[in-house]
């Protein structure tokens, strides 16, 4: 079946005016036997195809070491993803149409031997499909294969010259580096083989609709932006909490990583950049990256002094989450009994620039917390005078309370929303304060929110790297977290245990308490 939307020049007139149209290309997935391919990449490609963004001529070629036929690969993907993609179960007819573009080729990615034969097979698929030789290679492999795979592609002459008409774009899954030195080394080595414009470093948070909405909310309105600075904001809290522990099979990766590398270095710092950055001159990839980079430089300049004064590490012990018993981190599969890996990190960050000097940003992320919530909460300053108050009672104990500070909360997931809280007069004969909230939620829109990977893969097809991390940005993020990692490793820091199902270790509360503040409970 042909896909009229993808073949026609415009899937959506308005969108095309803003963003280039996706190009026809082969999508090659290295590491296709992994979980990511079936759970995220193929469902995203299926949705792109259903939405008319992936041309019928674009083949998808899974590549991995195991032996499989095209048919067994198709069957495996169908079983794994059926029910996981956006609109519920896939009809057999639709799957039949889609799966015609799915192929599998066996290759040991680590060694150069098979690449030349692979190139020929790929070309023959492309010739049959009439695709041309534009290619996306998605590196869904372990990071130690990133460089060898690109070197082998180079030897097999699969990296087009700068002036060639066909193109190659390579998407790298995280982790891209393990610390500053390894990220710089990897970027430096890749730079010998690929141009920066060919490299797409994924941070899937940037593909989330609600994360992109932060920019639109800030720079598409005029009434909020004048308030987002040190004159009006008391502090900002960014939370990425998860109720789940380690997913099956992730123990080996996670124990070498920990919460700081796994989530804070990328997702949390990206959220920080988006909420703290200055408006870009133009809404384009380069200007956005420049502004985000300035924020990362400002936090590098701002956070000095004893690391223990502003960073807290925790590790979950046994407890109860969502009413179910949860085992400790140390009892998880493939976790050494004496592991010092942190499953929780909280910190107080200073963004040392003209706009934010003196405004603390409190960041926290962790596993086995009470709920899965990602949000940015901006708390404004108290009104300068307490002209109004009200009586609030807790049992028999009553107190006079004044106006609560205004809050602006971006809820990234779940129950995506933007909420502004403020005080009103409680109806009656007295001037009594009543806090209320003004809500925007996505129920306003009828169409489902696109999945992060769908949006990001579309951008790779469009050649738009706005929502990917540039190398200097990534290195600035590593530069910020590396001294913390080094300090923990040198001091053999043992993370403070916290009960599964609690909001992290006590030291995380103390971090805010010593500033006269407290973490918000994300249910608020
Ligand atoms: C990934 C981390 O990058 O993000 C995982 O490796 C984490 O450990 C996940 O669970 C969280 O993403 P999301 O989209 O579920 O909030």
Short mmCIF file of C-alpha atoms and ligand atoms in Angstrom, two decimals:
data_model
loop_
_atom_site.label_atom_id
_atom_site.label_comp_id
_atom_site.label_asym_id
_atom_site.label_seq_id
_atom_site.Cartn_x
_atom_site.Cartn_y
_atom_site.Cartn_z
CA UNK A 1 0.00 0.00 0.00
CA UNK A 2 1.35 3.41 -0.75
CA UNK A 3 1.43 5.99 1.94
CA UNK A 4 -0.13 9.10 0.40
CA UNK A 5 0.83 11.48 3.21
CA UNK A 6 4.50 10.59 3.07
CA UNK A 7 4.67 10.66 -0.70
CA UNK A 8 2.88 13.96 -1.09
CA UNK A 9 4.96 17.10 -0.53
CA UNK A 10 3.04 18.07 2.60
CA UNK A 11 1.79 15.89 5.41
CA UNK A 12 0.59 19.01 7.15
CA UNK A 13 0.85 22.40 5.47
CA UNK A 14 1.53 24.36 8.64
CA UNK A 15 4.10 21.96 9.95
CA UNK A 16 5.97 21.89 6.68
CA UNK A 17 6.37 25.63 6.85
CA UNK A 18 8.12 25.24 10.18
CA UNK A 19 10.16 22.07 9.72
CA UNK A 20 11.68 20.38 6.69
CA UNK A 21 9.83 17.39 5.30
CA UNK A 22 11.16 13.93 6.29
CA UNK A 23 13.32 12.38 3.63
CA UNK A 24 13.20 8.85 2.28
CA UNK A 25 15.96 6.78 3.84
CA UNK A 26 16.81 3.29 5.02
CA UNK A 27 16.66 2.90 8.78
CA UNK A 28 19.34 0.48 9.97
CA UNK A 29 19.16 -0.57 13.60
CA UNK A 30 22.39 -1.94 15.05
CA UNK A 31 21.63 -3.99 18.15
CA UNK A 32 18.19 -5.01 16.87
CA UNK A 33 17.85 -7.96 19.26
CA UNK A 34 17.73 -5.61 22.24
CA UNK A 35 14.79 -4.48 24.23
CA UNK A 36 14.86 -0.92 22.89
CA UNK A 37 14.17 -2.03 19.32
CA UNK A 38 10.96 -3.89 20.13
CA UNK A 39 9.80 -1.63 22.94
CA UNK A 40 10.52 1.82 21.53
CA UNK A 41 12.07 2.00 18.07
CA UNK A 42 9.79 -0.25 16.05
CA UNK A 43 6.58 1.06 17.66
CA UNK A 44 7.81 4.61 16.93
CA UNK A 45 8.61 3.74 13.31
CA UNK A 46 5.23 2.04 12.97
CA UNK A 47 3.48 5.16 14.29
CA UNK A 48 5.52 7.35 11.95
CA UNK A 49 4.47 5.20 9.05
CA UNK A 50 0.81 5.20 10.18
CA UNK A 51 0.93 8.98 10.49
CA UNK A 52 2.31 9.32 6.99
CA UNK A 53 5.82 10.42 7.91
CA UNK A 54 7.73 7.32 6.90
CA UNK A 55 7.82 6.70 3.20
CA UNK A 56 6.75 3.32 1.84
CA UNK A 57 10.12 3.12 0.17
CA UNK A 58 11.99 3.27 3.49
CA UNK A 59 13.15 -0.18 4.57
CA UNK A 60 13.93 -0.89 8.22
CA UNK A 61 16.82 -3.30 8.65
CA UNK A 62 17.49 -4.88 12.02
CA UNK A 63 21.12 -5.92 12.48
CA UNK A 64 22.50 -8.11 15.26
CA UNK A 65 24.71 -11.12 15.85
CA UNK A 66 22.03 -13.77 16.24
CA UNK A 67 20.84 -15.75 13.29
CA UNK A 68 17.30 -14.86 12.16
CA UNK A 69 15.33 -14.71 8.96
CA UNK A 70 13.35 -11.67 7.86
CA UNK A 71 10.24 -13.63 8.71
CA UNK A 72 11.33 -14.67 12.19
CA UNK A 73 12.42 -11.08 12.92
CA UNK A 74 9.03 -9.78 11.78
CA UNK A 75 7.25 -12.34 13.93
CA UNK A 76 9.40 -11.56 16.94
CA UNK A 77 8.78 -7.83 16.61
CA UNK A 78 5.06 -8.35 16.07
CA UNK A 79 4.77 -10.41 19.24
CA UNK A 80 6.86 -7.99 21.25
CA UNK A 81 5.23 -4.78 20.13
CA UNK A 82 1.65 -5.77 19.56
CA UNK A 83 -0.37 -3.76 22.02
CA UNK A 84 2.56 -1.46 22.84
CA UNK A 85 2.15 1.01 20.08
CA UNK A 86 0.06 4.12 20.33
CA UNK A 87 -3.38 3.04 19.17
CA UNK A 88 -3.81 -0.40 20.85
CA UNK A 89 -3.44 -3.75 19.08
CA UNK A 90 -2.33 -3.71 15.45
CA UNK A 91 -4.70 -5.13 12.86
CA UNK A 92 -3.19 -8.05 10.93
CA UNK A 93 -3.76 -6.20 7.63
CA UNK A 94 -1.92 -3.12 8.81
CA UNK A 95 0.90 -5.21 10.19
CA UNK A 96 1.14 -7.05 6.88
CA UNK A 97 1.52 -3.74 5.04
CA UNK A 98 4.06 -2.39 7.50
CA UNK A 99 6.12 -5.54 7.94
CA UNK A 100 6.95 -5.72 4.24
CA UNK A 101 9.61 -3.10 4.93
CA UNK A 102 11.16 -5.02 7.83
CA UNK A 103 14.35 -6.96 7.18
CA UNK A 104 16.98 -8.62 9.29
CA UNK A 105 20.67 -9.09 8.57
CA UNK A 106 23.08 -11.03 10.75
CA UNK A 107 26.33 -9.22 11.49
CA UNK A 108 28.89 -9.22 14.26
CA UNK A 109 29.04 -5.47 14.67
CA UNK A 110 32.28 -5.65 16.65
CA UNK A 111 34.43 -7.06 13.85
CA UNK A 112 34.99 -5.62 10.37
CA UNK A 113 34.62 -8.87 8.41
CA UNK A 114 30.96 -8.88 7.52
CA UNK A 115 30.50 -5.19 6.73
CA UNK A 116 31.28 -5.33 3.05
CA UNK A 117 28.78 -8.15 2.47
CA UNK A 118 26.27 -6.27 4.61
CA UNK A 119 26.71 -3.20 2.46
CA UNK A 120 25.93 -5.20 -0.65
CA UNK A 121 22.84 -6.74 0.92
CA UNK A 122 21.66 -3.35 2.08
CA UNK A 123 22.12 -1.93 -1.40
CA UNK A 124 20.16 -4.76 -2.92
CA UNK A 125 17.27 -4.14 -0.47
CA UNK A 126 17.44 -0.43 -1.28
CA UNK A 127 17.45 -1.10 -5.00
CA UNK A 128 14.44 -3.36 -4.69
CA UNK A 129 12.57 -0.79 -2.59
CA UNK A 130 13.69 2.11 -4.78
CA UNK A 131 14.98 3.90 -1.69
CA UNK A 132 18.23 5.45 -2.86
CA UNK A 133 21.14 5.30 -0.45
CA UNK A 134 20.27 7.82 2.23
CA UNK A 135 20.67 6.03 5.55
CA UNK A 136 20.03 6.37 9.23
CA UNK A 137 22.08 4.05 11.40
CA UNK A 138 20.65 3.76 14.88
CA UNK A 139 23.23 2.59 17.41
CA UNK A 140 21.05 0.70 19.88
CA UNK A 141 24.09 -1.26 21.03
CA UNK A 142 26.26 -1.20 24.08
CA UNK A 143 28.41 1.97 23.98
CA UNK A 144 31.68 0.09 23.56
CA UNK A 145 30.50 -0.78 20.04
CA UNK A 146 29.86 2.84 19.00
CA UNK A 147 33.35 3.58 17.74
CA UNK A 148 34.20 0.17 16.22
CA UNK A 149 30.90 0.11 14.32
CA UNK A 150 31.52 3.54 12.81
CA UNK A 151 35.11 2.60 11.95
CA UNK A 152 33.88 -0.54 10.20
CA UNK A 153 31.23 1.43 8.31
CA UNK A 154 34.06 3.70 7.21
CA UNK A 155 36.24 0.81 6.00
CA UNK A 156 33.29 -0.60 4.09
CA UNK A 157 32.90 2.82 2.41
CA UNK A 158 29.48 3.29 3.94
CA UNK A 159 30.15 6.82 5.14
CA UNK A 160 29.44 9.15 2.22
CA UNK A 161 31.86 11.99 1.44
CA UNK A 162 30.92 15.51 2.36
CA UNK A 163 29.95 16.35 -1.24
CA UNK A 164 28.06 13.09 -1.95
CA UNK A 165 24.37 13.39 -2.76
CA UNK A 166 23.37 10.57 -0.43
CA UNK A 167 23.70 11.03 3.32
CA UNK A 168 24.32 9.05 6.50
CA UNK A 169 23.00 10.13 9.89
CA UNK A 170 23.98 8.15 12.98
CA UNK A 171 21.89 8.13 16.13
CA UNK A 172 23.67 7.26 19.38
CA UNK A 173 21.73 6.00 22.35
CA UNK A 174 22.93 6.99 25.76
CA UNK A 175 25.23 6.60 27.56
CA UNK A 176 27.52 8.69 25.41
CA UNK A 177 30.60 8.49 27.59
CA UNK A 178 31.02 7.54 31.20
CA UNK A 179 32.56 10.80 32.38
CA UNK A 180 34.04 13.93 30.83
CA UNK A 181 37.24 12.30 29.58
CA UNK A 182 35.51 9.33 27.94
CA UNK A 183 32.84 11.54 26.33
CA UNK A 184 35.55 13.81 24.92
CA UNK A 185 37.53 10.84 23.69
CA UNK A 186 34.50 9.30 21.99
CA UNK A 187 33.49 12.60 20.38
CA UNK A 188 37.10 13.18 19.27
CA UNK A 189 37.37 9.73 17.71
CA UNK A 190 34.00 9.98 16.00
CA UNK A 191 34.91 13.40 14.64
CA UNK A 192 37.61 11.74 12.53
CA UNK A 193 34.92 9.72 10.80
CA UNK A 194 31.69 11.72 11.00
CA UNK A 195 30.79 15.39 10.87
CA UNK A 196 28.89 16.83 13.85
CA UNK A 197 25.86 17.30 11.57
CA UNK A 198 25.78 13.53 11.02
CA UNK A 199 25.71 12.75 14.75
CA UNK A 200 22.44 12.61 16.70
CA UNK A 201 22.97 12.02 20.43
CA UNK A 202 19.64 11.04 21.87
CA UNK A 203 18.14 12.21 25.12
CA UNK A 204 14.62 10.87 24.89
CA UNK A 205 13.33 13.48 27.35
CA UNK A 206 13.74 16.09 24.64
CA UNK A 207 11.31 14.13 22.48
CA UNK A 208 8.55 14.34 25.08
CA UNK A 209 5.76 16.65 24.02
CA UNK A 210 5.54 18.29 27.44
CA UNK A 211 9.27 18.99 27.52
CA UNK A 212 9.03 20.79 24.19
CA UNK A 213 6.07 22.72 25.56
CA UNK A 214 8.33 24.35 28.15
CA UNK A 215 9.93 26.37 25.37
CA UNK A 216 6.64 27.24 23.78
CA UNK A 217 5.09 28.25 27.07
CA UNK A 218 8.07 30.43 27.95
CA UNK A 219 8.74 32.06 24.61
CA UNK A 220 5.30 31.92 23.01
CA UNK A 221 3.69 34.02 25.77
CA UNK A 222 4.66 37.44 26.98
CA UNK A 223 3.17 37.45 30.49
CA UNK A 224 5.24 34.71 32.17
CA UNK A 225 8.75 35.32 30.93
CA UNK A 226 9.24 38.67 32.75
CA UNK A 227 8.63 36.79 36.02
CA UNK A 228 11.14 34.01 35.53
CA UNK A 229 14.18 35.48 37.17
CA UNK A 230 15.82 36.25 40.50
CA UNK A 231 13.46 39.18 41.20
CA UNK A 232 10.38 36.99 41.40
CA UNK A 233 11.40 33.37 41.78
CA UNK A 234 12.24 31.98 45.21
CA UNK A 235 13.50 28.61 44.00
CA UNK A 236 12.91 25.86 41.43
CA UNK A 237 12.54 22.13 42.06
CA UNK A 238 13.06 19.56 39.32
CA UNK A 239 11.99 16.00 40.10
CA UNK A 240 12.34 12.88 37.97
CA UNK A 241 11.12 10.11 40.22
CA UNK A 242 10.40 6.51 39.40
CA UNK A 243 8.53 3.93 41.42
CA UNK A 244 10.15 1.05 39.56
CA UNK A 245 13.44 -0.48 40.63
CA UNK A 246 15.76 -2.15 38.18
CA UNK A 247 14.14 -3.58 35.09
CA UNK A 248 15.11 -7.16 34.31
CA UNK A 249 18.52 -7.49 32.76
CA UNK A 250 19.61 -3.92 33.54
CA UNK A 251 21.58 -4.68 36.70
CA UNK A 252 24.95 -4.88 34.95
CA UNK A 253 24.49 -1.56 33.18
CA UNK A 254 22.92 0.26 36.10
CA UNK A 255 25.46 -0.72 38.70
CA UNK A 256 28.20 0.85 36.56
CA UNK A 257 26.09 3.89 36.04
CA UNK A 258 23.94 5.03 38.98
CA UNK A 259 21.31 7.74 39.16
CA UNK A 260 23.72 10.62 38.55
CA UNK A 261 24.94 9.27 35.22
CA UNK A 262 21.74 7.49 34.22
CA UNK A 263 19.23 10.30 34.65
CA UNK A 264 20.58 13.46 36.24
CA UNK A 265 23.47 14.08 33.85
CA UNK A 266 21.12 13.98 30.89
CA UNK A 267 17.37 14.21 31.48
CA UNK A 268 17.41 16.39 34.59
CA UNK A 269 20.08 18.78 33.32
CA UNK A 270 18.22 19.10 30.03
CA UNK A 271 15.08 20.12 31.93
CA UNK A 272 17.16 22.60 33.88
CA UNK A 273 18.51 24.06 30.65
CA UNK A 274 15.06 24.49 29.15
CA UNK A 275 13.62 26.24 32.17
CA UNK A 276 16.67 28.43 32.81
CA UNK A 277 17.88 29.36 29.31
CA UNK A 278 17.55 32.76 27.67
CA UNK A 279 15.29 33.10 24.60
CA UNK A 280 17.22 32.11 21.49
CA UNK A 281 17.56 34.73 18.75
CA UNK A 282 15.98 32.31 16.28
CA UNK A 283 14.17 29.06 16.95
CA UNK A 284 16.75 26.91 15.29
CA UNK A 285 19.06 24.13 16.36
CA UNK A 286 22.20 26.20 16.65
CA UNK A 287 20.71 29.07 18.64
CA UNK A 288 18.97 26.70 21.03
CA UNK A 289 22.13 24.71 21.64
CA UNK A 290 24.06 27.93 22.27
CA UNK A 291 21.59 29.07 24.91
CA UNK A 292 21.49 25.68 26.64
CA UNK A 293 25.26 25.58 26.65
CA UNK A 294 25.36 28.94 28.45
CA UNK A 295 23.21 27.51 31.25
CA UNK A 296 25.52 24.51 31.62
CA UNK A 297 28.53 26.82 31.74
CA UNK A 298 26.79 28.88 34.42
CA UNK A 299 26.17 25.84 36.63
CA UNK A 300 29.76 24.77 36.17
CA UNK A 301 30.82 28.20 37.38
CA UNK A 302 28.28 28.28 40.20
CA UNK A 303 28.73 25.02 42.04
CA UNK A 304 31.93 25.08 44.00
CA UNK A 305 32.68 24.27 47.63
CA UNK A 306 32.32 20.99 49.47
CA UNK A 307 30.36 18.48 47.37
CA UNK A 308 28.79 17.01 50.50
CA UNK A 309 27.23 20.42 51.21
CA UNK A 310 25.14 20.35 48.06
CA UNK A 311 24.88 16.76 46.79
CA UNK A 312 23.19 13.77 48.45
CA UNK A 313 23.41 10.15 47.28
CA UNK A 314 20.98 7.44 48.34
CA UNK A 315 20.38 3.76 47.71
CA UNK A 316 17.03 2.02 48.16
CA UNK A 317 16.54 -0.60 50.83
CA UNK A 318 13.57 -2.95 51.03
CA UNK A 319 10.14 -1.41 51.50
CA UNK A 320 6.72 -1.11 49.91
CA UNK A 321 5.93 0.59 46.64
CA UNK A 322 2.40 0.86 45.24
CA UNK A 323 1.26 -1.46 48.01
CA UNK A 324 3.67 -4.21 46.95
CA UNK A 325 6.80 -5.34 48.77
CA UNK A 326 10.01 -4.21 47.09
CA UNK A 327 13.44 -5.73 47.59
CA UNK A 328 16.55 -3.70 48.31
CA UNK A 329 18.90 -2.59 45.55
CA UNK A 330 21.58 -4.89 46.93
CA UNK A 331 19.27 -7.88 46.52
CA UNK A 332 18.55 -7.12 42.85
CA UNK A 333 19.85 -9.45 40.14
CA UNK A 334 23.53 -8.92 39.22
CA UNK A 335 24.12 -6.30 41.93
CA UNK A 336 27.17 -6.96 44.13
CA UNK A 337 26.32 -7.18 47.82
CA UNK A 338 28.70 -4.31 48.61
CA UNK A 339 27.65 -2.03 45.73
CA UNK A 340 28.08 1.69 46.41
CA UNK A 341 26.01 2.70 43.39
CA UNK A 342 23.50 5.45 44.09
CA UNK A 343 19.88 4.91 43.06
CA UNK A 344 18.93 8.39 44.22
CA UNK A 345 20.63 11.73 43.92
CA UNK A 346 19.54 15.16 45.07
CA UNK A 347 21.42 18.41 44.78
CA UNK A 348 21.24 22.14 45.12
CA UNK A 349 22.49 23.82 41.98
CA UNK A 350 23.45 27.43 41.40
CA UNK A 351 22.91 28.90 37.97
CA UNK A 352 25.41 31.69 38.20
CA UNK A 353 24.22 34.20 35.66
CA UNK A 354 22.51 37.58 35.60
CA UNK A 355 19.01 36.10 35.50
CA UNK A 356 19.31 33.42 38.16
CA UNK A 357 22.08 34.40 40.59
CA UNK A 358 20.94 33.55 44.12
CA UNK A 359 17.98 31.35 43.05
CA UNK A 360 18.56 27.73 44.13
CA UNK A 361 17.60 24.95 41.76
CA UNK A 362 16.93 21.75 43.70
CA UNK A 363 17.23 18.62 41.57
CA UNK A 364 16.36 15.06 42.53
CA UNK A 365 15.95 11.77 40.78
CA UNK A 366 15.69 8.23 42.04
CA UNK A 367 14.27 4.78 41.73
CA UNK A 368 11.79 3.08 44.07
CA UNK A 369 10.26 6.39 45.13
CA UNK A 370 6.51 6.52 45.88
CA UNK A 371 5.43 7.44 42.34
CA UNK A 372 6.57 8.02 38.80
CA UNK A 373 6.58 11.77 38.33
CA UNK A 374 8.64 14.14 36.26
CA UNK A 375 8.02 17.81 36.87
CA UNK A 376 9.50 21.27 37.18
CA UNK A 377 8.02 23.39 39.95
CA UNK A 378 8.77 27.10 40.08
CA UNK A 379 8.01 28.67 43.41
CA UNK A 380 7.66 32.43 43.39
CA UNK A 381 8.47 34.72 46.29
CA UNK A 382 6.03 35.40 49.09
CA UNK A 383 3.94 38.55 48.70
CA UNK A 384 5.87 41.33 50.41
CA UNK A 385 3.19 41.93 53.06
CA UNK A 386 0.80 39.54 54.75
CA UNK A 387 -2.36 41.60 54.34
CA UNK A 388 -4.60 38.54 54.33
CA UNK A 389 -4.69 35.31 56.19
CA UNK A 390 -6.96 32.52 57.15
CA UNK A 391 -7.37 30.02 59.94
CA UNK A 392 -6.29 26.49 59.13
CA UNK A 393 -6.87 23.64 61.54
CA UNK A 394 -5.25 20.28 61.78
CA UNK A 395 -7.45 18.42 64.29
CA UNK A 396 -7.67 20.65 67.33
CA UNK A 397 -4.67 22.72 66.43
CA UNK A 398 -5.48 25.86 64.48
CA UNK A 399 -3.13 28.48 63.10
CA UNK A 400 -3.33 31.72 61.17
CA UNK A 401 -1.74 31.28 57.76
CA UNK A 402 -0.93 33.92 55.19
CA UNK A 403 -0.88 33.79 51.40
CA UNK A 404 0.97 30.85 49.91
CA UNK A 405 3.60 31.72 47.33
CA UNK A 406 2.48 31.31 43.72
CA UNK A 407 3.65 28.18 41.98
CA UNK A 408 3.98 27.30 38.33
CA UNK A 409 4.32 23.57 37.76
CA UNK A 410 5.17 21.84 34.50
CA UNK A 411 4.10 18.22 34.87
CA UNK A 412 5.99 16.27 32.25
CA UNK A 413 4.54 12.89 33.13
CA UNK A 414 2.15 11.37 34.00
CA UNK A 415 -1.05 13.52 33.84
CA UNK A 416 0.81 16.03 31.67
CA UNK A 417 -0.19 19.58 32.58
CA UNK A 418 0.83 23.13 33.41
CA UNK A 419 -0.61 24.50 36.64
CA UNK A 420 -0.47 27.98 38.12
CA UNK A 421 -1.52 28.36 41.73
CA UNK A 422 -2.56 31.63 43.32
CA UNK A 423 -4.65 33.01 46.18
CA UNK A 424 -8.28 34.08 45.98
CA UNK A 425 -10.84 35.30 48.47
CA UNK A 426 -12.89 32.58 50.06
CA UNK A 427 -16.56 33.62 49.58
CA UNK A 428 -17.99 35.03 52.80
CA UNK A 429 -18.08 38.06 55.04
CA UNK A 430 -14.38 37.93 55.92
CA UNK A 431 -11.25 38.48 53.85
CA UNK A 432 -10.05 34.93 53.98
CA UNK A 433 -7.46 33.52 51.66
CA UNK A 434 -8.14 30.48 49.57
CA UNK A 435 -5.48 28.91 47.33
CA UNK A 436 -6.67 27.83 43.85
CA UNK A 437 -5.04 26.42 40.74
CA UNK A 438 -5.42 27.27 37.09
CA UNK A 439 -4.85 24.15 35.00
CA UNK A 440 -3.98 23.34 31.47
CA UNK A 441 -3.99 19.66 30.60
CA UNK A 442 -3.72 17.83 27.34
CA UNK A 443 -7.36 16.79 27.35
CA UNK A 444 -7.85 20.05 25.44
CA UNK A 445 -6.39 18.24 22.44
CA UNK A 446 -8.06 15.24 20.92
CA UNK A 447 -5.03 13.70 19.24
CA UNK A 448 -2.82 11.40 21.33
CA UNK A 449 0.58 12.74 22.39
CA UNK A 450 3.33 11.43 20.15
CA UNK A 451 5.86 9.16 21.80
CA UNK A 452 9.29 10.70 22.37
CA UNK A 453 11.03 8.25 20.02
CA UNK A 454 8.53 8.92 17.26
CA UNK A 455 9.26 12.63 17.33
CA UNK A 456 13.01 12.13 17.55
CA UNK A 457 13.17 9.62 14.70
CA UNK A 458 11.11 11.99 12.59
CA UNK A 459 13.61 14.75 13.29
CA UNK A 460 16.47 12.53 12.17
CA UNK A 461 14.59 11.90 8.92
CA UNK A 462 14.18 15.66 8.62
CA UNK A 463 17.83 16.30 9.38
CA UNK A 464 16.87 18.47 12.35
CA UNK A 465 19.13 18.14 15.38
CA UNK A 466 17.38 20.71 17.59
CA UNK A 467 16.18 18.06 20.03
CA UNK A 468 19.49 16.21 20.20
CA UNK A 469 22.57 16.99 22.25
CA UNK A 470 25.48 18.77 20.65
CA UNK A 471 28.94 17.55 21.68
CA UNK A 472 29.87 20.71 23.59
CA UNK A 473 26.57 20.60 25.45
CA UNK A 474 27.07 16.98 26.40
CA UNK A 475 30.61 17.66 27.52
CA UNK A 476 29.50 20.61 29.64
CA UNK A 477 26.99 18.30 31.34
CA UNK A 478 29.74 15.74 31.98
CA UNK A 479 32.02 18.50 33.21
CA UNK A 480 29.44 19.34 35.84
CA UNK A 481 28.87 15.80 37.13
CA UNK A 482 32.40 14.39 36.80
CA UNK A 483 33.85 16.09 39.92
CA UNK A 484 30.96 14.60 41.92
CA UNK A 485 31.63 11.13 40.52
CA UNK A 486 35.34 11.51 41.24
CA UNK A 487 34.69 12.69 44.76
CA UNK A 488 32.39 9.74 45.52
CA UNK A 489 34.87 7.33 44.06
CA UNK A 490 37.90 8.80 45.89
CA UNK A 491 36.07 8.99 49.22
CA UNK A 492 34.41 5.60 48.68
CA UNK A 493 31.14 7.31 49.55
CA UNK A 494 28.45 4.93 50.69
CA UNK A 495 25.02 6.24 49.63
CA UNK A 496 22.55 6.79 52.45
CA UNK A 497 19.91 4.03 52.46
CA UNK A 498 16.27 5.01 51.99
CA UNK A 499 13.25 2.81 52.31
CA UNK A 500 11.67 1.79 48.99
CA UNK A 501 8.48 3.79 48.71
CA UNK A 502 9.86 6.83 50.56
CA UNK A 503 11.03 10.11 48.98
CA UNK A 504 14.71 9.35 49.42
CA UNK A 505 17.20 9.64 52.27
CA UNK A 506 16.84 12.05 55.16
CA UNK A 507 19.86 14.04 53.98
CA UNK A 508 17.86 15.07 50.90
CA UNK A 509 15.26 16.68 53.16
CA UNK A 510 17.98 18.32 55.24
CA UNK A 511 19.43 19.86 52.08
CA UNK A 512 16.30 21.99 51.74
CA UNK A 513 15.52 22.28 55.43
CA UNK A 514 18.81 24.05 56.02
CA UNK A 515 17.60 26.67 53.49
CA UNK A 516 14.23 26.93 55.26
CA UNK A 517 12.47 25.07 52.44
CA UNK A 518 11.06 21.63 51.76
CA UNK A 519 10.56 19.33 48.79
CA UNK A 520 7.11 19.54 47.37
CA UNK A 521 5.08 16.43 47.36
CA UNK A 522 4.47 15.94 43.62
CA UNK A 523 0.84 15.02 44.25
CA UNK A 524 0.15 18.69 45.12
C1 LIG B 1 16.39 6.23 30.96
C2 LIG B 1 17.11 5.60 32.10
O1 LIG B 1 17.22 7.10 30.26
O2 LIG B 1 15.28 6.96 31.47
C3 LIG B 1 16.19 4.70 32.91
O3 LIG B 1 18.20 4.84 31.61
C4 LIG B 1 14.96 5.46 33.33
O4 LIG B 1 16.85 4.15 34.03
C5 LIG B 1 14.33 6.16 32.14
O5 LIG B 1 14.06 4.52 33.87
C6 LIG B 1 13.21 7.08 32.57
O6 LIG B 1 12.56 7.54 31.42
P1 LIG B 1 11.01 7.84 31.43
O7 LIG B 1 10.70 8.32 30.06
O8 LIG B 1 10.32 6.56 31.79
O9 LIG B 1 10.82 8.89 32.49
#
